[in-house]
Every structure is written in C-alpha cells, then in structure tokens.
Amino acid sequence: LSFTPSHLFSSTCTLTRFLTLFFKYISHQEPAMEETQSFRLIGKTDIEKIPLDNVNGQNIVYWWDIQQVFPGVKQLKNGEVTITMMRDSHKNIIEPHCIKHYPNVVLDVVLSQISTPNPGFEGTVLHKLDGLHDQVDTTQRIAKEVWELANQMNDRLILIQSKTEAILTRNYELLEYTIPRLFIVLPEESTSWDPKTMLRTKFRLHFICECGEHTKASGSKIPHHLHLANHEGYVINKPTEFFKKYGPFLTLMLEMIKVGTSIAGHVVPALASLKVVDILDYAHSTIDSVTSKVIEGVDYSLKYLEESRTLIQKSDGVDVDGNARMSQQDLATYFAGVEGLEGVDLRQLGSYLSASCSDNLLGNLYRMTTKDGHVKWVCRHHYRAGYQEAHTQKLRDVVKLAGGVFDEQLGSIKVTLESSFAAAEFYEAVKKAKAGVYDLDITFRWDCSRTDLEAFEKALKMSSVSILRLDLHMFQASIASNIFSTSTRYEILVRIMEHTNMKMIHIVISKDFMKLPSLQPKRSSHLHKLSIEMTPSRMEASDFRVLVKSLKTNNPLTTLNLSNNLIGNEGALALSEALKTNTTLTTLDLYNNSIGKDGALALSKALKTNSTLTTLRLQNNSIGNEGAQALSEALKTNTTLTTLRLQDNSIRNEGAQALSEALKTNTTLTTLDLQSNSTYYEGALALSEALKINSTLTTLDLQTNSIGKEGALALSEALKTNSTLTTLRLQHNSIGKEGALALSEALKTNTTLITLDLQYNSIGNEGALALSEAFKTNTTLTTLDLQYNPIGKEGALPLKNVSKASRCDIWTMKYE
C-alpha cells in the first residue's frame, strides 16, 4: 500500500504548522520590524524593543529572542501580574516557548540572581552554548514527535490495508450478490468543508467497477484498475442513518480510492495520479477540474464521516473530544468486523436511496463470474473485454427471436421455447456465451423428447447458469411416459440437480408426474435450494387421491397450486390428513375451491401439528366467521406459517376479532390478507389493538372492508406504537378526510411503514395537505398511493413538492 507525504500529513495541519515554525526557529529568520514589544529591566528606564512574529494571525514574542537581549531572564511582569508562556487548547506550553503581544505596554524583565546585566565575552559565549544546547534538545524532541506520528500513520495505513484486502478478496455467492458491493459517497455539489452546514449536505452513492486480472483479455488496450462507474450516482435520502450503518465500510473505500492499493489482482491507483477518463469510466470529458473535484469530494466525505462519528458517539452519551484524532485502538474497534457487506446489508441499500432508483440499483454495471466462479460487477467496457462480443450478440438475437428477455446487467434470461430447432439454437448460443448467463428461467412448450432434455442438460453443464427455473407443467401424460420409461425415470433431472455449479433450482411439473418416483438427488453442499411445484388443473377424483397419497410419502414437492379445482370440503379434509405427516410442502394454494367452513376447520387441525408449511392461500372459499375462528385457534400454536391469505371469504367483524386475538400471541405470521371481507369498524378496531402488541406482522391488507373513518382512526393509534408493519393497504374503505388526518398524525411519529395504499377513499384537498405535512418529519414512507381520490391542485401541488424533495413515490392522478 503506497502513500505520499502529502497524504501522511493531510489530516494533521498542526504538524505542518509546527514544522514551519521549527525550520523558522532553526534558521532564525528575522520578522518585519514594523511591530515590536517593549521591555525594560525592572527598576530601570531604558527600553528595548524586540520584533514580533506572527503565527496563525496572532502576534507573539519567542522566549529565546527575549533571552538574546536580556541574558538570564527569569520572568516578565506587567505591573504586578506575572506573564506566563502561551499554551495550546490542552493547556500544554507551546513549543518553542513564547508569550503573546501586549500592545502599548512596557513589560518589566526580572533577571536571575546569578546573572549580571553585562555578562562580558565569557558570559556571552556560555549563553550561546546554552542556547545551542536547548536548540539541539528541541530538534531531537521534534524529530521524535515526527517519528511517532509517522509510526501512527503507518499503523493506520496497515490496518486500513488489511481491512481493504479482506473486502476485496471476499467471495460472494450469486444468490446473495444481487447488486454491486463496492461503493463510495461524494457530495452532490462541490463545497468547502464547514461543520456548521454539514448536516445540510446532499450526498450521492457511486458504485465501483471491480475490474482486474479477471477482465483482461489478450490484446486489451484499456486499463483494468478499479474505478467509479459511469453513472450519475444515487441520492442518499437519510444520510445520518446511512453513515451510521455503512460508515466504517465507506471510510475504508474512500481511503482506498484516495491512497491507492494493489491487492489480489485488483489495482487501485492513487486518486491524484489518475486522469479524468480513468476516474469516470472512460467518460468523454474535457473539463480538467473533474479530477480535483473528485479528490475534494473524497476529502469532504472523509471529514463528514469523522464528524458524524463524533456526533453519533456524543448522542450515545460517550465523552469524546471532537478535535482529537482517533487512537489506533479506537480505529481498530471502529473497523472491527468490516470484511465486506453481508447480502442483507446490500439489499437494504435501496431503503436509503431514491425510490425511483431502488428497482435498478446497478449503476450501469454488469454481473460476471470469474474462472474461479467468483461474482464481480464491472462496467460495460470491461464486461465486453471479458466476453467475446460476437457470441453475446448471437445470444441476444436468439433470445429476442424466441420472444424472451435477456438482462445483461444481471446475466439473466427468461424465455419460452416452442420447438426442438429453437431449443438447439438457444443451447448452442448459451454454451458459446459461457459466463454471460447465470440466471435462467425457461419453459418448454412443445412435445420435447428425451434427446431434447439431454441436450439441455449438456448445455447447462457448459454454461455458468447457477439459478434455474424449469417449467415442464405443459407436458402431457404420453410425453412424460416416453421420456421416463426406463428404470432411471428421473435421471436427467437428477443429473441437472447434481451439477456442481447449481445453487438454486425450481422445477414446475404437471400432474402426470405425481405417478412417477420422487425426484431425490444425492446430498450435496453446492445446492442451496431445491423446490418443485405442481400446478394441476381440472383434476379428476382418481388423480386427486394419487396426489394425496404421494404427499403422505414425503415426496420432494414444495409448492402445490390447486387453485380453481373445486376440491370442496372433502378434498380439504383429505389434504389436511396428508399435511399432518408431510414434512416437505411449504406452499399450498387452494384459491377458489369451495372448501367452506368445514374445509377450513380440517386444515386448521393440520396446522396445529404441521411444521413446514409457510404459505397458505385460501382466497374465495366462503369459510366465513367460523372458518376464520378455527384458523385463529391454529395460529395460536403454529410456529411456521408466515403468510395467510383470506381474501373474499365472507369474514365479518367476529372473524376479524378472533384473528386479532391470535395475532397477540403468534410470533411467525408476517402477512395477513383480509381483502374484500366485511370486517367493518369493529374488525379494524380489534386488529389495531393486536398491532399494539404484535411484533412480527409486516403486511396487512384490509382493502374493501368498509372500516370507515372510525377504523382509520383506530389503525392510526396503532401505527403510533407499532414498530414492525411496513405495508398497509386500505383501498375502498371510505375513510374520508378525517381518516387521512388521523393517518397523517400517525406518520409523523411512525418509523417503519414503507407503503400506504389509500386509493378510492374520498380523501380531498384537506386530507392531502395533512398527509404532505407529515413528510416534514417522516423519513421512512416510500410509497403513498392516493389515486382515485378527489384531490385538486390545492392538495396535489404540496404532494408533488414532497415527492420531489423526498424519496417517496406519491400517486395522486387518475381520479374518476
């Protein structure tokens, strides 16, 4: 890790000033004679004038200058007051010794008793030798301080280098590396540092291209060192929270960009040595000042981080000196555990950035994998340098011809193949493009043969695909029988599952597959997630019996979608018996199956013992209050269900009250959908009481429940204390302006709600104005939907201004 003297001393301006004084002291440069300090021996009338020195705008007199004129000086007096040496902010005597200037005052000099006013030649020589000895001592002391400071700076750089190396050499799995991992922040506008205005500074996040040895190709003429991506950056809406969470990581990245390093195939030149095109991803620019602006921006961001760290410590009750530099131990503690961001930290970036950008946090970078299988995010120039453009273009053309989508930035393809010819062409393009595709969502929609599947398996083996979604639900019984007619019926799919590059596989099969043996690959450490989904339609009774029997044997089916099959309460009873022993199914969809209250009662009994089901969809099944009450009893003991959808089930306030009681003790449910029921105000009131206690529910859907303004008032009170709910949907509830006013008051203190949907609620201008006022303090809401409300320009304009100033998307149009 290289560094320059200018970097070494950039943050220690006192040292620079000290060295200036030191060399001036050594050379004894005479200051200007216009300003002087008057002295006289105490009891005498003769006045001596000694020239002043000016340091940092303050006039002073060096003690050794006084000694030259008055050898043996012991002390100085201003009348009865003894003059003391000047001290710094820490009460330490400043070196070299000096006193401040006393304008228009004659200071009295008191000599030591052994001294005489006229020392003669011998005394003068001895005095000069003493002065020289003092000068040598001072020189040695200053040299020691410089050496200690250099060692401190060196230790700091070693620590930063080790932490930076840990970040750059950390390997990520494709599943957890959905957005770029390296970034810095720079002020949005060039500005000089001022602690008084720092909190008003706007910052942008800039991603870094991770190019290096892995992107170099033979004949490549472009540099392959880390650099800022060619993107305007993302506005940071909550800088205080953002810097508190990512501060240590950002400090390391900024220091790396500023100083430069070379680690594990990554080269980062010192920022000051770069040209404009090196900094901004080869952007065409003729502005010579861009480099200096980036350097100034990095310095500003580092100062901001240091100052914000001090403010955070003070807010936490820690007694810190804002002017003191961090000790090596404190710095080590600050950087402890910083070895790269976890997947969850990367995914949370969107909550701090502009909402309009949160859906595409890629910064014009492209995802690629190295020969070792490590994931990197690089700019388009280095992406093309790493892959053969002709093969990538061929893949683009093939996917487009098939009506698919190829997202090159993510390396993902979604395509439906309808013939053997189209499939063969696609397989060949995928094999030749190699590392360009990692995520493949593919549907087979033709009478494919065993040979077709074997060709697909070989293409996957030669590609970099590690996330596969394979849809085979269109297979017919005769086709499935032909494909899997041998003793190794599932051999091809099992081989695909056992490919070492596969990390996640989801396969959708038809009902004809349930008569075949289970898909059971060998145990492997590489496959993180395997899920198999079945979506049968218009099932016969015989088929349903086979399905239920297979569920009891724990086949690997994880998702079962039986929507629109009209299995009735008897079918629900059969399924509930299977669920009591099944240990693989995680998602069950029974939408529109007429299971009624008896079916809900049967499923509720299964939920009391089942330990794997996480999602249950029961929309449009007429379970009524009795069904809701049965499910609420199951929720009091179930510890795995996270999503329960009960839309359009004729649930009234009694059913909502029962579910509310369950929410007071349940600790796993995160999503409750009660859309299009009739819970009314009483149901909303009961749910609001549950929200004051519940600490896990994140999504509540109450649209079209006639809760009215009273229901909105009740829910608003809950939002003032609830700290987990992130999504609340209240469309079609006639809450009016009174409900909007109540919700706006709740939003002023709520710190967790992200999405609030208030469409079709008769919210007028007054309600809109109240909601806009809430954004003066609310910093978490990112989506507010007010469509189809009678909001005119008077209410819409403040909301529009709020949307521009904050990170929140506010929808107010389409009123009818």
mmCIF file of C-alpha atoms in Angstrom, residues 470-608:
data_model
loop_
_atom_site.group_PDB
_atom_site.id
_atom_site.type_symbol
_atom_site.label_atom_id
_atom_site.label_comp_id
_atom_site.label_asym_id
_atom_site.label_seq_id
_atom_site.Cartn_x
_atom_site.Cartn_y
_atom_site.Cartn_z
ATOM 1 C CA LEU A 470 -37.518 -25.008 -15.362
ATOM 2 C CA ASP A 471 -41.211 -25.127 -16.276
ATOM 3 C CA LEU A 472 -42.393 -28.553 -17.504
ATOM 4 C CA HIS A 473 -46.042 -28.231 -16.493
ATOM 5 C CA MET A 474 -47.220 -28.374 -20.141
ATOM 6 C CA PHE A 475 -46.049 -31.966 -20.531
ATOM 7 C CA GLN A 476 -48.788 -34.456 -21.362
ATOM 8 C CA ALA A 477 -49.102 -37.944 -19.882
ATOM 9 C CA SER A 478 -47.950 -39.720 -23.046
ATOM 10 C CA ILE A 479 -44.911 -37.494 -23.332
ATOM 11 C CA ALA A 480 -43.898 -37.981 -19.711
ATOM 12 C CA SER A 481 -44.260 -41.732 -20.152
ATOM 13 C CA ASN A 482 -41.961 -41.712 -23.198
ATOM 14 C CA ILE A 483 -39.346 -39.590 -21.531
ATOM 15 C CA PHE A 484 -39.150 -41.520 -18.289
ATOM 16 C CA SER A 485 -39.884 -45.061 -19.485
ATOM 17 C CA THR A 486 -36.682 -46.633 -18.184
ATOM 18 C CA SER A 487 -35.762 -47.614 -14.613
ATOM 19 C CA THR A 488 -33.946 -44.261 -14.219
ATOM 20 C CA ARG A 489 -37.063 -42.207 -14.957
ATOM 21 C CA TYR A 490 -35.820 -39.054 -13.357
ATOM 22 C CA GLU A 491 -32.196 -39.492 -14.341
ATOM 23 C CA ILE A 492 -31.890 -36.336 -16.443
ATOM 24 C CA LEU A 493 -33.469 -34.004 -13.917
ATOM 25 C CA VAL A 494 -31.469 -35.575 -11.113
ATOM 26 C CA ARG A 495 -28.239 -35.051 -13.079
ATOM 27 C CA ILE A 496 -29.128 -31.387 -13.522
ATOM 28 C CA MET A 497 -29.678 -31.081 -9.777
ATOM 29 C CA GLU A 498 -26.289 -32.628 -9.121
ATOM 30 C CA HIS A 499 -24.319 -30.191 -11.312
ATOM 31 C CA THR A 500 -21.781 -28.550 -9.014
ATOM 32 C CA ASN A 501 -22.438 -25.056 -10.396
ATOM 33 C CA MET A 502 -26.156 -25.214 -9.487
ATOM 34 C CA LYS A 503 -27.108 -23.141 -6.431
ATOM 35 C CA MET A 504 -30.893 -22.873 -6.727
ATOM 36 C CA ILE A 505 -33.357 -24.937 -8.761
ATOM 37 C CA HIS A 506 -37.121 -24.582 -9.075
ATOM 38 C CA ILE A 507 -38.979 -27.070 -11.288
ATOM 39 C CA VAL A 508 -42.656 -26.852 -12.243
ATOM 40 C CA ILE A 509 -44.150 -30.231 -13.161
ATOM 41 C CA SER A 510 -47.570 -31.369 -14.357
ATOM 42 C CA LYS A 511 -49.979 -33.666 -12.517
ATOM 43 C CA ASP A 512 -48.830 -36.603 -14.670
ATOM 44 C CA PHE A 513 -45.504 -36.626 -12.836
ATOM 45 C CA MET A 514 -47.060 -37.486 -9.487
ATOM 46 C CA LYS A 515 -47.409 -41.119 -10.576
ATOM 47 C CA LEU A 516 -43.641 -41.337 -11.034
ATOM 48 C CA PRO A 517 -40.962 -41.897 -8.354
ATOM 49 C CA SER A 518 -39.691 -38.998 -6.300
ATOM 50 C CA LEU A 519 -37.008 -36.635 -7.547
ATOM 51 C CA GLN A 520 -34.336 -37.306 -4.971
ATOM 52 C CA PRO A 521 -30.801 -36.153 -5.855
ATOM 53 C CA LYS A 522 -27.762 -37.087 -3.825
ATOM 54 C CA ARG A 523 -26.973 -34.863 -0.880
ATOM 55 C CA SER A 524 -24.701 -32.005 -1.940
ATOM 56 C CA SER A 525 -23.300 -28.872 -0.374
ATOM 57 C CA HIS A 526 -23.497 -26.795 -3.551
ATOM 58 C CA LEU A 527 -27.304 -26.809 -3.946
ATOM 59 C CA HIS A 528 -28.706 -24.203 -1.569
ATOM 60 C CA LYS A 529 -32.369 -24.537 -2.510
ATOM 61 C CA LEU A 530 -34.412 -27.107 -4.396
ATOM 62 C CA SER A 531 -38.139 -26.567 -4.892
ATOM 63 C CA ILE A 532 -40.633 -28.484 -7.011
ATOM 64 C CA GLU A 533 -44.014 -27.026 -7.887
ATOM 65 C CA MET A 534 -47.119 -28.689 -9.242
ATOM 66 C CA THR A 535 -49.989 -26.735 -10.784
ATOM 67 C CA PRO A 536 -52.633 -29.247 -11.816
ATOM 68 C CA SER A 537 -55.978 -28.082 -13.228
ATOM 69 C CA ARG A 538 -59.333 -29.813 -13.648
ATOM 70 C CA MET A 539 -58.209 -32.803 -11.589
ATOM 71 C CA GLU A 540 -60.220 -35.985 -11.612
ATOM 72 C CA ALA A 541 -61.076 -37.639 -8.313
ATOM 73 C CA SER A 542 -58.671 -40.508 -9.034
ATOM 74 C CA ASP A 543 -55.825 -38.110 -9.731
ATOM 75 C CA PHE A 544 -56.521 -36.244 -6.518
ATOM 76 C CA ARG A 545 -56.359 -39.461 -4.485
ATOM 77 C CA VAL A 546 -52.977 -40.284 -6.028
ATOM 78 C CA LEU A 547 -51.729 -36.796 -5.192
ATOM 79 C CA VAL A 548 -52.832 -37.015 -1.568
ATOM 80 C CA LYS A 549 -51.220 -40.424 -1.225
ATOM 81 C CA SER A 550 -47.934 -39.107 -2.628
ATOM 82 C CA LEU A 551 -47.945 -36.202 -0.149
ATOM 83 C CA LYS A 552 -48.107 -38.713 2.714
ATOM 84 C CA THR A 553 -44.896 -40.345 1.477
ATOM 85 C CA ASN A 554 -42.926 -37.076 1.663
ATOM 86 C CA ASN A 555 -42.057 -36.652 -1.986
ATOM 87 C CA PRO A 556 -39.915 -33.551 -2.649
ATOM 88 C CA LEU A 557 -42.891 -31.420 -3.734
ATOM 89 C CA THR A 558 -42.540 -27.998 -2.037
ATOM 90 C CA THR A 559 -45.263 -25.945 -3.778
ATOM 91 C CA LEU A 560 -48.735 -27.251 -4.610
ATOM 92 C CA ASN A 561 -51.070 -24.968 -6.548
ATOM 93 C CA LEU A 562 -54.599 -26.406 -6.663
ATOM 94 C CA SER A 563 -56.397 -23.138 -7.446
ATOM 95 C CA ASN A 564 -59.714 -23.412 -9.320
ATOM 96 C CA ASN A 565 -60.040 -27.192 -8.850
ATOM 97 C CA LEU A 566 -63.214 -27.205 -6.719
ATOM 98 C CA ILE A 567 -61.962 -29.925 -4.382
ATOM 99 C CA GLY A 568 -64.608 -28.965 -1.792
ATOM 100 C CA ASN A 569 -64.551 -29.666 1.912
ATOM 101 C CA GLU A 570 -63.903 -33.389 1.364
ATOM 102 C CA GLY A 571 -60.796 -32.643 -0.653
ATOM 103 C CA ALA A 572 -59.635 -30.216 2.061
ATOM 104 C CA LEU A 573 -60.169 -32.928 4.651
ATOM 105 C CA ALA A 574 -58.017 -35.375 2.634
ATOM 106 C CA LEU A 575 -55.274 -32.778 2.226
ATOM 107 C CA SER A 576 -55.308 -31.959 5.933
ATOM 108 C CA GLU A 577 -54.672 -35.624 6.760
ATOM 109 C CA ALA A 578 -51.664 -35.614 4.409
ATOM 110 C CA LEU A 579 -50.355 -32.373 5.941
ATOM 111 C CA LYS A 580 -50.265 -33.948 9.379
ATOM 112 C CA THR A 581 -47.385 -36.192 8.269
ATOM 113 C CA ASN A 582 -45.883 -34.312 5.301
ATOM 114 C CA THR A 583 -42.559 -32.577 6.006
ATOM 115 C CA THR A 584 -41.641 -31.024 2.622
ATOM 116 C CA LEU A 585 -44.571 -28.902 1.404
ATOM 117 C CA THR A 586 -44.049 -25.188 2.133
ATOM 118 C CA THR A 587 -46.710 -23.514 -0.053
ATOM 119 C CA LEU A 588 -50.347 -24.604 -0.556
ATOM 120 C CA ASP A 589 -52.694 -22.634 -2.828
ATOM 121 C CA LEU A 590 -56.387 -23.534 -2.594
ATOM 122 C CA TYR A 591 -57.845 -20.419 -4.234
ATOM 123 C CA ASN A 592 -61.472 -20.844 -5.327
ATOM 124 C CA ASN A 593 -62.032 -24.441 -4.205
ATOM 125 C CA SER A 594 -65.301 -24.144 -2.270
ATOM 126 C CA ILE A 595 -63.827 -25.708 0.869
ATOM 127 C CA GLY A 596 -66.209 -23.770 3.137
ATOM 128 C CA LYS A 597 -66.057 -23.636 6.919
ATOM 129 C CA ASP A 598 -65.659 -27.412 7.257
ATOM 130 C CA GLY A 599 -62.626 -27.415 4.975
ATOM 131 C CA ALA A 600 -61.074 -24.542 6.945
ATOM 132 C CA LEU A 601 -61.720 -26.441 10.174
ATOM 133 C CA ALA A 602 -59.940 -29.537 8.806
ATOM 134 C CA LEU A 603 -56.934 -27.517 7.620
ATOM 135 C CA SER A 604 -56.764 -25.762 10.986
ATOM 136 C CA LYS A 605 -56.334 -29.102 12.734
ATOM 137 C CA ALA A 606 -53.433 -29.956 10.395
ATOM 138 C CA LEU A 607 -51.764 -26.595 11.073
ATOM 139 C CA LYS A 608 -51.562 -27.445 14.765
#
